[in-house]
């Protein structure tokens, strides 16, 4: 069964179109990474899926319903971001208790153990927390809710590396115990790619790709060699990125299935893997070439 279905999803905000006819579907019990540069439309999409914003056009169904103004979707969906606002007058312990009243699948034991592990005190006030600690507490609520649709929008902002690693491990371990559909928006694809089963890449409001994670990892390769040889070899091939290195060397990224390894070797061209993170960056770059071209 599909947990989320979008068909021609469009969102307009005043004169700006932040989502443009985005279509995809996500099956139940899948971890999907929603990636893209700042302003790509990630947060807009996630807020629409969470029922916080209404789509301007197209169709969107979450758990079989339009999420906007749906009590059923609201009860079974949680949206975690650094924009969350919680009552400042309530202690962290009381906030956990109140969260348990709203979410039917809430695991209070998990929440309390995570709070203790990450060094919170139950009588602390939310407003007293630093940005990193506040987002860590938000993430604890997201995990402990165990909602069928769990959405994390840049959840690790302000967290140090060790805390981010612990959060990702906790997310994976709890997902294995209680599978659900998890959408994870992140600027650190290299950190989360081992968690993900699929990647949805947005670029300037449009869907750039939506593929299984394994396919993204093997979608492209890098070619390094003499400029003339590389240009000749890549004619009529799909080029994602090209960069000059030194006086007569060029690095070019092309589709992996268009490479003839034997011919590349004969031309003195080195073939290397391209990480999923780098591939997504190349797909969404603003223009051709690299930053070095600005200084020519």
mmCIF file of N, CA, C and O in Angstrom, residues 34-40 42-43 82 152-157 164 168 184-192 277 281:
data_model
loop_
_atom_site.group_PDB
_atom_site.id
_atom_site.type_symbol
_atom_site.label_atom_id
_atom_site.label_comp_id
_atom_site.label_asym_id
_atom_site.label_seq_id
_atom_site.Cartn_x
_atom_site.Cartn_y
_atom_site.Cartn_z
ATOM 1 N N UNK A 34 14.621 13.306 1.724
ATOM 2 C CA UNK A 34 14.175 14.432 0.897
ATOM 3 C C UNK A 34 15.320 15.435 0.888
ATOM 4 O O UNK A 34 15.626 16.051 1.910
ATOM 5 N N UNK A 35 15.981 15.572 -0.255
ATOM 6 C CA UNK A 35 17.204 16.360 -0.319
ATOM 7 C C UNK A 35 17.088 17.427 -1.399
ATOM 8 O O UNK A 35 16.222 17.374 -2.273
ATOM 9 N N UNK A 36 17.998 18.383 -1.321
ATOM 10 C CA UNK A 36 18.004 19.496 -2.268
ATOM 11 C C UNK A 36 18.642 20.701 -1.615
ATOM 12 O O UNK A 36 18.790 20.764 -0.392
ATOM 13 N N UNK A 37 19.007 21.662 -2.427
ATOM 14 C CA UNK A 37 19.640 22.878 -1.908
ATOM 15 C C UNK A 37 18.620 23.740 -1.166
ATOM 16 O O UNK A 37 17.414 23.492 -1.238
ATOM 17 N N UNK A 38 19.099 24.759 -0.470
ATOM 18 C CA UNK A 38 18.201 25.706 0.178
ATOM 19 C C UNK A 38 17.273 26.324 -0.859
ATOM 20 O O UNK A 38 17.714 26.737 -1.939
ATOM 21 N N UNK A 39 15.980 26.389 -0.542
ATOM 22 C CA UNK A 39 15.010 26.958 -1.458
ATOM 23 C C UNK A 39 14.501 25.987 -2.493
ATOM 24 O O UNK A 39 13.764 26.377 -3.405
ATOM 25 N N UNK A 40 14.862 24.707 -2.360
ATOM 26 C CA UNK A 40 14.445 23.717 -3.358
ATOM 27 C C UNK A 40 12.973 23.343 -3.229
ATOM 28 O O UNK A 40 12.382 22.814 -4.169
ATOM 29 N N UNK A 42 11.819 21.698 -0.167
ATOM 30 C CA UNK A 42 11.733 20.560 0.758
ATOM 31 C C UNK A 42 10.743 20.821 1.892
ATOM 32 O O UNK A 42 9.847 20.013 2.144
ATOM 33 N N UNK A 43 10.920 21.939 2.570
ATOM 34 C CA UNK A 43 10.052 22.240 3.711
ATOM 35 C C UNK A 43 8.610 22.449 3.262
ATOM 36 O O UNK A 43 7.668 22.004 3.936
ATOM 37 N N UNK A 82 13.068 22.506 13.290
ATOM 38 C CA UNK A 82 13.613 23.475 14.246
ATOM 39 C C UNK A 82 12.703 24.680 14.422
ATOM 40 O O UNK A 82 13.040 25.602 15.150
ATOM 41 N N UNK A 152 10.888 14.254 9.602
ATOM 42 C CA UNK A 152 11.968 15.015 10.216
ATOM 43 C C UNK A 152 12.499 16.007 9.193
ATOM 44 O O UNK A 152 13.093 15.615 8.187
ATOM 45 N N UNK A 153 12.283 17.290 9.444
ATOM 46 C CA UNK A 153 12.732 18.344 8.537
ATOM 47 C C UNK A 153 13.990 18.988 9.116
ATOM 48 O O UNK A 153 13.924 19.792 10.037
ATOM 49 N N UNK A 154 15.146 18.627 8.572
ATOM 50 C CA UNK A 154 16.440 19.109 9.069
ATOM 51 C C UNK A 154 16.509 18.965 10.592
ATOM 52 O O UNK A 154 16.738 19.950 11.314
ATOM 53 N N UNK A 155 16.341 17.762 11.129
ATOM 54 C CA UNK A 155 16.223 17.596 12.579
ATOM 55 C C UNK A 155 17.523 17.804 13.348
ATOM 56 O O UNK A 155 17.481 18.048 14.560
ATOM 57 N N UNK A 156 18.678 17.733 12.677
ATOM 58 C CA UNK A 156 19.944 17.743 13.406
ATOM 59 C C UNK A 156 20.614 19.118 13.458
ATOM 60 O O UNK A 156 21.771 19.224 13.845
ATOM 61 N N UNK A 157 19.881 20.176 13.087
ATOM 62 C CA UNK A 157 20.457 21.530 13.131
ATOM 63 C C UNK A 157 20.969 21.842 14.538
ATOM 64 O O UNK A 157 20.243 21.712 15.520
ATOM 65 N N UNK A 164 24.472 13.722 16.445
ATOM 66 C CA UNK A 164 23.856 13.355 15.168
ATOM 67 C C UNK A 164 23.982 11.852 14.920
ATOM 68 O O UNK A 164 23.021 11.191 14.525
ATOM 69 N N UNK A 168 20.850 9.198 14.487
ATOM 70 C CA UNK A 168 20.648 8.337 13.326
ATOM 71 C C UNK A 168 20.591 6.866 13.729
ATOM 72 O O UNK A 168 19.772 6.100 13.201
ATOM 73 N N UNK A 184 12.989 12.020 5.847
ATOM 74 C CA UNK A 184 14.098 12.687 6.516
ATOM 75 C C UNK A 184 14.733 13.691 5.570
ATOM 76 O O UNK A 184 15.338 13.318 4.563
ATOM 77 N N UNK A 185 14.559 14.962 5.878
ATOM 78 C CA UNK A 185 15.180 16.029 5.103
ATOM 79 C C UNK A 185 16.522 16.370 5.743
ATOM 80 O O UNK A 185 16.608 16.535 6.955
ATOM 81 N N UNK A 186 17.575 16.444 4.915
ATOM 82 C CA UNK A 186 18.895 16.691 5.483
ATOM 83 C C UNK A 186 19.814 17.331 4.461
ATOM 84 O O UNK A 186 19.728 17.065 3.263
ATOM 85 N N UNK A 187 20.719 18.194 4.961
ATOM 86 C CA UNK A 187 21.790 18.727 4.126
ATOM 87 C C UNK A 187 23.012 17.815 4.174
ATOM 88 O O UNK A 187 24.008 18.087 3.495
ATOM 89 N N UNK A 188 22.955 16.770 4.979
ATOM 90 C CA UNK A 188 24.095 15.880 5.158
ATOM 91 C C UNK A 188 23.762 14.505 4.590
ATOM 92 O O UNK A 188 23.670 13.519 5.316
ATOM 93 N N UNK A 189 23.573 14.412 3.276
ATOM 94 C CA UNK A 189 23.201 13.140 2.670
ATOM 95 C C UNK A 189 24.243 12.072 2.942
ATOM 96 O O UNK A 189 23.919 10.904 3.152
ATOM 97 N N UNK A 190 25.518 12.484 2.968
ATOM 98 C CA UNK A 190 26.577 11.507 3.206
ATOM 99 C C UNK A 190 26.451 10.870 4.593
ATOM 100 O O UNK A 190 26.913 9.751 4.815
ATOM 101 N N UNK A 191 25.818 11.573 5.539
ATOM 102 C CA UNK A 191 25.645 11.030 6.882
ATOM 103 C C UNK A 191 24.484 10.057 6.973
ATOM 104 O O UNK A 191 24.496 9.148 7.806
ATOM 105 N N UNK A 192 23.470 10.242 6.152
ATOM 106 C CA UNK A 192 22.232 9.472 6.317
ATOM 107 C C UNK A 192 21.997 8.448 5.217
ATOM 108 O O UNK A 192 21.027 7.690 5.288
ATOM 109 N N UNK A 277 25.948 11.766 -2.524
ATOM 110 C CA UNK A 277 25.884 13.179 -2.129
ATOM 111 C C UNK A 277 26.418 14.085 -3.232
ATOM 112 O O UNK A 277 25.789 15.089 -3.596
ATOM 113 N N UNK A 281 24.521 16.952 -5.735
ATOM 114 C CA UNK A 281 25.024 18.323 -5.879
ATOM 115 C C UNK A 281 25.206 18.669 -7.353
ATOM 116 O O UNK A 281 24.826 19.748 -7.808
#
